[in-house]
Short mmCIF file of C-alpha atoms in Angstrom, two decimals:
data_model
loop_
_atom_site.label_atom_id
_atom_site.label_comp_id
_atom_site.label_asym_id
_atom_site.label_seq_id
_atom_site.Cartn_x
_atom_site.Cartn_y
_atom_site.Cartn_z
CA MET A 108 0.07 -0.22 0.14
CA ARG A 109 1.28 3.47 -0.93
CA MET A 110 1.98 5.78 2.04
CA GLU A 111 -0.53 8.20 1.08
CA ASP A 112 -3.10 5.56 0.94
CA ALA A 113 -2.01 3.75 4.04
CA ARG A 114 -2.80 7.30 6.25
CA TYR A 115 -6.30 7.64 4.65
CA ALA A 116 -6.71 4.07 5.40
CA ALA A 117 -5.71 4.54 8.92
CA TRP A 118 -8.35 7.28 9.41
CA ALA A 119 -11.09 5.06 7.95
CA ARG A 120 -9.76 2.56 10.38
CA ALA A 121 -10.17 4.95 13.25
CA LEU A 122 -13.63 5.43 12.37
CA ALA A 123 -14.39 1.90 12.47
CA ILE A 124 -15.97 0.20 15.58
CA VAL A 125 -13.83 -2.85 15.24
CA LEU A 126 -10.86 -0.66 15.56
CA LEU A 127 -11.84 0.46 18.81
CA ALA A 128 -12.96 -2.95 19.73
CA ILE A 129 -9.40 -4.10 20.25
CA VAL A 130 -9.67 -7.42 18.24
CA PHE A 131 -7.77 -10.35 19.76
CA ALA A 132 -7.26 -13.51 17.60
CA VAL A 133 -8.26 -15.75 20.33
CA PRO A 134 -11.34 -18.12 20.32
CA CYS A 135 -13.67 -18.19 23.15
CA ALA A 136 -16.78 -19.54 24.33
CA GLN A 137 -20.43 -18.09 24.04
CA ALA A 138 -20.89 -14.89 26.42
CA ALA A 139 -21.26 -16.01 30.09
CA ALA A 140 -21.26 -14.62 33.34
CA SER A 141 -17.25 -13.50 34.06
CA THR A 142 -15.47 -11.68 36.59
CA ASP A 143 -12.43 -11.44 34.64
CA GLY A 144 -11.85 -8.31 32.39
CA ARG A 145 -9.74 -10.61 29.84
CA ASP A 146 -12.24 -13.05 29.23
CA LEU A 147 -14.75 -10.22 28.50
CA LEU A 148 -12.28 -8.76 25.99
CA ARG A 149 -11.87 -12.02 24.12
CA GLN A 150 -15.87 -12.66 24.15
CA MET A 151 -16.00 -9.08 22.85
CA ALA A 152 -13.66 -9.76 20.00
CA VAL A 153 -15.41 -12.93 18.82
CA ALA A 154 -18.79 -11.08 19.04
CA MET A 155 -17.55 -7.98 17.01
CA ARG A 156 -16.56 -10.55 14.04
CA THR A 157 -19.22 -12.92 14.03
CA LEU A 158 -22.72 -11.19 15.04
CA ASP A 159 -24.85 -9.48 12.83
CA TYR A 160 -25.66 -5.93 14.00
CA GLN A 161 -26.36 -2.30 12.66
CA GLY A 162 -26.61 0.91 14.36
CA SER A 163 -25.56 4.50 14.71
CA PHE A 164 -22.84 6.07 17.29
CA SER A 165 -21.45 9.27 18.11
CA TYR A 166 -17.47 9.59 17.80
CA GLN A 167 -15.83 12.47 19.58
CA HIS A 168 -12.38 12.97 18.33
CA ALA A 169 -9.79 15.97 17.61
CA GLY A 170 -12.09 18.61 18.85
CA ARG A 171 -15.01 17.61 16.91
CA LEU A 172 -18.19 15.20 17.30
CA ASP A 173 -19.16 13.00 14.39
CA THR A 174 -21.95 10.63 13.97
CA MET A 175 -21.62 7.32 12.12
CA ARG A 176 -23.77 4.56 10.74
CA VAL A 177 -22.40 1.01 10.91
CA PHE A 178 -23.84 -2.25 9.27
CA HIS A 179 -22.12 -5.52 10.12
CA ALA A 180 -22.94 -9.01 8.67
CA GLY A 181 -20.82 -11.58 10.55
CA GLY A 182 -19.59 -14.94 9.75
CA ALA A 183 -16.78 -16.57 7.56
CA SER A 184 -16.51 -13.64 5.46
CA GLU A 185 -17.45 -10.52 7.05
CA ARG A 186 -19.20 -7.62 5.28
CA GLU A 187 -19.55 -4.04 6.92
CA ARG A 188 -20.16 -0.63 6.00
CA LEU A 189 -19.55 2.59 7.59
CA VAL A 190 -21.37 5.75 6.83
CA SER A 191 -20.63 9.34 8.29
CA LEU A 192 -24.16 11.16 8.94
CA ASN A 193 -22.63 14.89 9.54
CA GLY A 194 -19.99 16.72 7.71
CA PRO A 195 -18.65 15.73 4.72
CA ARG A 196 -20.02 12.16 3.36
CA THR A 197 -17.51 9.30 3.74
CA GLU A 198 -18.00 5.75 3.49
CA VAL A 199 -15.73 2.65 4.32
CA ILE A 200 -16.97 -0.79 2.75
CA ARG A 201 -15.29 -4.01 3.49
CA ASP A 202 -15.96 -7.19 1.87
CA GLY A 203 -13.73 -10.12 3.27
CA SER A 204 -10.21 -8.68 2.94
CA THR A 205 -11.24 -6.19 0.53
CA VAL A 206 -11.59 -2.59 2.08
CA THR A 207 -13.00 0.50 -0.17
CA CYS A 208 -12.53 3.97 1.46
CA ILE A 209 -14.80 6.68 -0.30
CA ARG A 210 -13.79 10.22 0.23
CA PRO A 211 -16.34 13.10 0.21
CA ASP A 212 -15.53 13.94 -3.48
CA GLY A 213 -16.30 10.61 -4.55
CA SER A 214 -13.11 9.25 -5.20
CA ALA A 215 -12.07 5.91 -3.64
CA THR A 216 -9.10 3.93 -2.72
CA VAL A 217 -9.27 0.11 -2.63
CA TYR A 218 -6.78 -2.09 -0.60
CA SER A 219 -6.70 -5.53 1.02
CA SER A 220 -6.34 -5.79 4.65
CA GLY A 221 -4.18 -8.90 4.55
CA SER A 222 -5.52 -10.86 7.43
CA GLY A 223 -9.24 -10.73 6.07
CA ARG A 224 -10.39 -10.47 9.64
CA GLY A 225 -10.87 -6.95 10.31
CA LEU A 226 -10.40 -3.28 9.41
CA LEU A 227 -7.57 -3.27 11.67
CA PRO A 228 -4.66 -6.24 11.32
CA VAL A 229 -5.14 -8.92 13.73
CA VAL A 230 -1.82 -10.42 15.09
CA PRO A 231 -1.98 -14.04 15.78
CA GLY A 232 -0.82 -15.23 19.20
CA SER A 233 -1.73 -12.22 21.17
CA GLY A 234 -2.67 -13.58 24.33
CA ASP A 235 -3.33 -12.78 28.24
CA ASP A 236 0.45 -12.82 29.19
CA ALA A 237 1.32 -10.03 26.91
CA LEU A 238 -1.70 -8.11 27.84
CA GLY A 239 -1.07 -8.61 31.66
CA ALA A 240 2.51 -7.46 31.46
CA HIS A 241 1.78 -3.91 30.16
CA TYR A 242 -1.93 -3.24 30.98
CA GLU A 243 -4.16 -3.64 34.01
CA VAL A 244 -7.22 -4.97 33.03
CA SER A 245 -10.39 -4.94 35.66
CA ILE A 246 -14.17 -4.82 35.65
CA ILE A 247 -15.19 -1.68 37.44
CA GLY A 248 -18.83 -1.80 37.47
CA THR A 249 -21.97 -1.96 35.27
CA ASP A 250 -23.75 0.85 33.35
CA ARG A 251 -26.57 1.13 30.67
CA VAL A 252 -25.87 2.23 26.77
CA ALA A 253 -28.33 2.44 24.14
CA GLY A 254 -30.77 0.46 26.21
CA TYR A 255 -28.34 -2.37 26.95
CA GLU A 256 -27.09 -3.41 30.16
CA ALA A 257 -23.15 -3.41 30.02
CA ASP A 258 -20.11 -4.45 32.31
CA ILE A 259 -17.29 -1.90 32.26
CA VAL A 260 -13.77 -3.00 31.52
CA ASP A 261 -11.02 -0.65 32.43
CA ILE A 262 -7.75 -1.11 30.68
CA VAL A 263 -4.80 0.94 32.18
CA ALA A 264 -1.32 1.00 30.50
CA ARG A 265 1.57 0.63 32.58
CA ASP A 266 3.72 3.31 31.10
CA ALA A 267 3.48 6.07 28.70
CA PHE A 268 4.36 4.37 25.54
CA ARG A 269 0.81 2.97 25.24
CA TYR A 270 -3.10 4.30 25.53
CA GLY A 271 -5.68 3.02 28.12
CA TYR A 272 -9.24 2.21 27.58
CA ARG A 273 -12.35 1.78 29.07
CA LEU A 274 -14.90 -0.30 27.46
CA TRP A 275 -18.61 -0.71 27.88
CA ILE A 276 -19.46 -4.32 26.76
CA ASP A 277 -23.18 -5.78 26.48
CA GLN A 278 -23.89 -8.35 29.14
CA GLY A 279 -25.85 -10.43 26.69
CA SER A 280 -24.02 -10.24 23.34
CA ARG A 281 -20.53 -9.03 24.57
CA LEU A 282 -20.85 -6.36 21.76
CA LEU A 283 -18.93 -3.00 22.19
CA LEU A 284 -21.29 -0.45 23.26
CA ARG A 285 -19.00 2.47 24.29
CA SER A 286 -15.56 3.09 24.73
CA ILE A 287 -13.14 5.85 25.92
CA VAL A 288 -9.18 5.99 24.86
CA THR A 289 -7.14 7.84 27.34
CA ASP A 290 -3.54 9.24 27.57
CA SER A 291 -1.00 8.15 30.42
CA GLU A 292 -3.05 10.62 32.64
CA ARG A 293 -6.04 8.99 32.11
CA ARG A 294 -7.34 11.84 30.29
CA PRO A 295 -9.94 11.07 27.76
CA LEU A 296 -8.47 11.16 24.01
CA GLU A 297 -11.41 9.92 22.03
CA GLN A 298 -14.82 8.59 22.84
CA LEU A 299 -17.23 6.54 20.92
CA MET A 300 -20.86 5.45 22.03
CA PHE A 301 -23.77 3.71 20.40
CA VAL A 302 -27.03 5.68 20.51
CA SER A 303 -28.86 2.95 18.78
CA LEU A 304 -28.19 -0.63 18.13
CA ASP A 305 -29.78 -3.51 16.84
CA ILE A 306 -28.18 -6.77 17.58
CA GLY A 307 -28.99 -9.91 15.56
CA THR A 308 -30.69 -8.74 12.42
CA PRO A 309 -28.73 -9.20 9.56
CA PRO A 310 -28.17 -6.05 7.05
CA ARG A 311 -29.73 -5.92 3.79
CA ASP A 312 -27.52 -6.57 0.73
CA THR A 313 -28.27 -2.82 -0.07
CA ASP A 314 -27.26 -1.57 3.30
CA LEU A 315 -23.61 -3.17 2.61
CA LEU A 316 -23.04 -1.46 -0.74
CA PRO A 317 -21.85 2.33 -1.13
CA GLN A 318 -24.51 5.00 -1.94
CA HIS A 319 -23.49 4.99 -5.67
CA HIS A 320 -22.44 1.61 -6.83
CA GLU A 321 -20.66 2.35 -9.72
CA ILE A 322 -17.89 3.95 -7.40
CA LEU A 323 -16.69 0.33 -6.96
CA ALA A 324 -16.41 -0.17 -10.60
CA THR A 325 -14.27 3.04 -11.24
CA SER A 326 -11.96 2.82 -8.15
CA VAL A 327 -8.31 2.14 -8.59
CA ALA A 328 -6.83 -0.46 -6.27
CA SER A 329 -3.70 0.08 -4.54
CA ASP A 330 -0.93 -2.46 -4.80
CA THR A 331 -1.95 -5.55 -3.08
CA GLU A 332 0.45 -6.56 0.08
CA VAL A 333 2.11 -10.11 0.45
CA PRO A 334 4.17 -11.80 2.97
CA LEU A 335 8.07 -11.58 2.62
CA ARG A 336 9.63 -14.83 1.50
CA ARG A 337 12.82 -14.02 3.47
CA ALA A 338 13.54 -12.35 6.87
CA PRO A 339 13.12 -8.62 6.79
CA THR A 340 15.89 -6.27 5.40
CA TRP A 341 14.98 -3.64 8.32
CA ARG A 342 14.93 -4.58 12.05
CA SER A 343 14.56 -2.53 15.25
CA ALA A 344 17.52 -1.66 17.33
CA GLY A 345 15.61 -1.08 20.57
CA LEU A 346 11.64 -1.20 20.58
CA PRO A 347 9.81 0.55 23.58
CA THR A 348 9.30 -2.05 26.26
CA GLY A 349 6.70 -4.58 25.55
CA PHE A 350 6.78 -4.22 21.90
CA ALA A 351 7.99 -7.05 19.48
CA PHE A 352 8.03 -7.84 15.66
CA ALA A 353 4.87 -9.33 14.43
CA THR A 354 4.60 -9.52 10.34
CA ALA A 355 6.52 -8.28 7.43
CA ARG A 356 4.65 -7.63 4.08
CA ARG A 357 5.48 -6.11 0.62
CA GLN A 358 3.50 -4.71 -2.24
CA ALA A 359 3.13 -7.10 -4.69
CA LYS A 360 4.43 -4.84 -7.41
CA GLY A 361 6.16 -2.41 -5.35
CA LEU A 362 9.60 -0.67 -5.35
CA ALA A 363 12.80 -3.32 -4.90
CA GLY A 364 13.52 -3.18 -0.98
CA ALA A 365 10.07 -1.69 0.32
CA GLU A 366 8.81 -3.30 3.21
CA HIS A 367 5.76 -3.12 5.81
CA LEU A 368 6.68 -4.19 9.36
CA VAL A 369 4.29 -4.66 12.20
CA PHE A 370 5.00 -4.47 15.87
CA THR A 371 2.66 -5.21 18.53
CA ASP A 372 2.39 -5.34 22.28
CA GLY A 373 -0.48 -8.09 22.09
CA LEU A 374 -3.05 -5.10 22.14
CA ALA A 375 -1.84 -1.88 20.20
CA ASN A 376 0.06 -2.35 16.67
CA VAL A 377 2.31 -0.05 15.04
CA SER A 378 2.97 -0.16 11.29
CA VAL A 379 6.53 0.78 9.96
CA TYR A 380 6.41 1.70 6.12
CA ILE A 381 10.12 1.72 4.34
CA GLU A 382 10.01 3.11 1.23
CA PRO A 383 12.57 4.82 -1.27
CA ARG A 384 13.14 8.46 -0.34
CA ASP A 385 12.18 11.84 -1.84
CA GLY A 386 14.87 14.17 -2.16
CA ASP A 387 12.84 17.19 -1.14
CA ASP A 388 11.58 15.91 1.94
CA ALA A 389 12.44 17.33 5.55
CA ALA A 390 15.06 14.93 7.28
CA VAL A 391 12.78 14.10 10.46
CA ALA A 392 8.85 15.08 10.88
CA ALA A 393 6.13 14.26 13.12
CA LEU A 394 3.48 14.20 10.68
CA PRO A 395 -0.17 15.03 11.12
CA GLY A 396 -2.32 12.41 12.95
CA ARG A 397 -6.09 11.61 13.15
CA GLY A 398 -7.39 11.19 16.49
CA THR A 399 -5.37 8.68 18.50
CA ILE A 400 -3.53 7.80 15.50
CA ASN A 401 0.09 9.06 15.33
CA VAL A 402 2.62 9.16 12.33
CA TYR A 403 6.27 9.86 12.74
CA SER A 404 8.90 9.84 9.56
CA VAL A 405 12.55 9.79 9.40
CA LEU A 406 14.77 10.11 6.46
CA GLY A 407 17.78 8.46 5.74
CA GLU A 408 20.26 8.84 2.89
CA ASP A 409 18.17 6.59 0.61
CA TRP A 410 15.04 5.56 2.36
CA ARG A 411 11.71 7.00 4.34
CA ILE A 412 10.92 5.24 7.48
CA THR A 413 7.34 6.02 8.62
CA ALA A 414 5.66 4.53 11.66
CA LEU A 415 2.10 4.81 12.06
CA GLY A 416 -0.22 3.43 14.86
CA GLU A 417 -2.83 3.99 17.47
CA VAL A 418 -0.20 4.74 20.40
CA PRO A 419 1.22 8.02 21.84
CA VAL A 420 3.49 10.09 19.29
CA ARG A 421 6.43 8.88 21.70
CA THR A 422 6.01 5.48 20.76
CA VAL A 423 5.97 6.01 16.93
CA GLU A 424 8.77 8.31 17.08
CA ALA A 425 10.93 5.81 19.02
CA ILE A 426 9.94 2.83 16.74
CA ALA A 427 10.79 5.06 13.52
CA GLN A 428 14.24 6.15 15.10
CA SER A 429 15.23 2.69 16.01
CA MET A 430 14.93 1.20 12.77
CA ARG A 431 18.24 0.13 11.16
CA ARG A 432 19.05 -1.77 7.84
CA ALA A 433 20.57 -5.07 8.17
CA GLU A 434 24.14 -5.35 6.85
CA SER A 435 23.24 -8.11 4.23
CA SER A 436 20.08 -9.27 2.89
CA ALA A 437 18.88 -11.78 0.24
CA ALA A 438 16.76 -10.28 -2.82
CA GLU A 439 13.31 -11.20 -3.07
#
């Protein structure tokens, strides 16, 4: 995926309910009474992927309040659609692993999410041990959201390299009803809350298509990413505590040597894009982010390294600055 497409796609994912649902690739049983916050998170992750639901939610971020409509068809091949209800009209449509981001001017970007399991890449193997080492997870009470009784799960980061979360999870279906993302001082950065929600009713096929159907036919797809067939050419010389390498991909028809690496702490993910540099770019830049997503770019003699993720600025800066090219590498 080209870097400019990646930035827009990241914004689209920030609006997506599954992004704030903090998806884990861990199987779980049906929803049941639990006194363990991590059990509720696992149940929520499965519910967000497998259940049919549709509703409207408010999304407060970056000093503004947006209202969105979501349609979700669960199952082996998920389909979902997000539509903005105020301000410039934007849409995000996902069909399996194919995601289409439609801008207010009608232009669109099509890309593959790779994993096919959500708008935010899922990191296999994320587990309780990694989560507990860097976050304190607890159930702190109950509340009522959009007419549903909810358990409140508090996720407190143990350091300033990651965000904290407070989640309201439906006691019956285990769907996410409300979320707050907080900084290291527990100050709210953005909030999402359903104001109406219908659980269990499949959306109509027309609900899962863009307003103007011809958009999909005229969109130009960006290069598909595929896994690297070798060890990455780039590595980190020192990640923030708790983060580790997860996956490495490249554009199927991209420039030689370009790589997309993902690092995770078991909950938060950071993507690092390595691309040939443009000679006129500044040497180091903290790029404009969207909501809780931050971007930091570093330019070397021949390469541009950009870290992007739903983490604090210090985290993307530390990861971008830590990247080093291996002394030797095999060609693709």
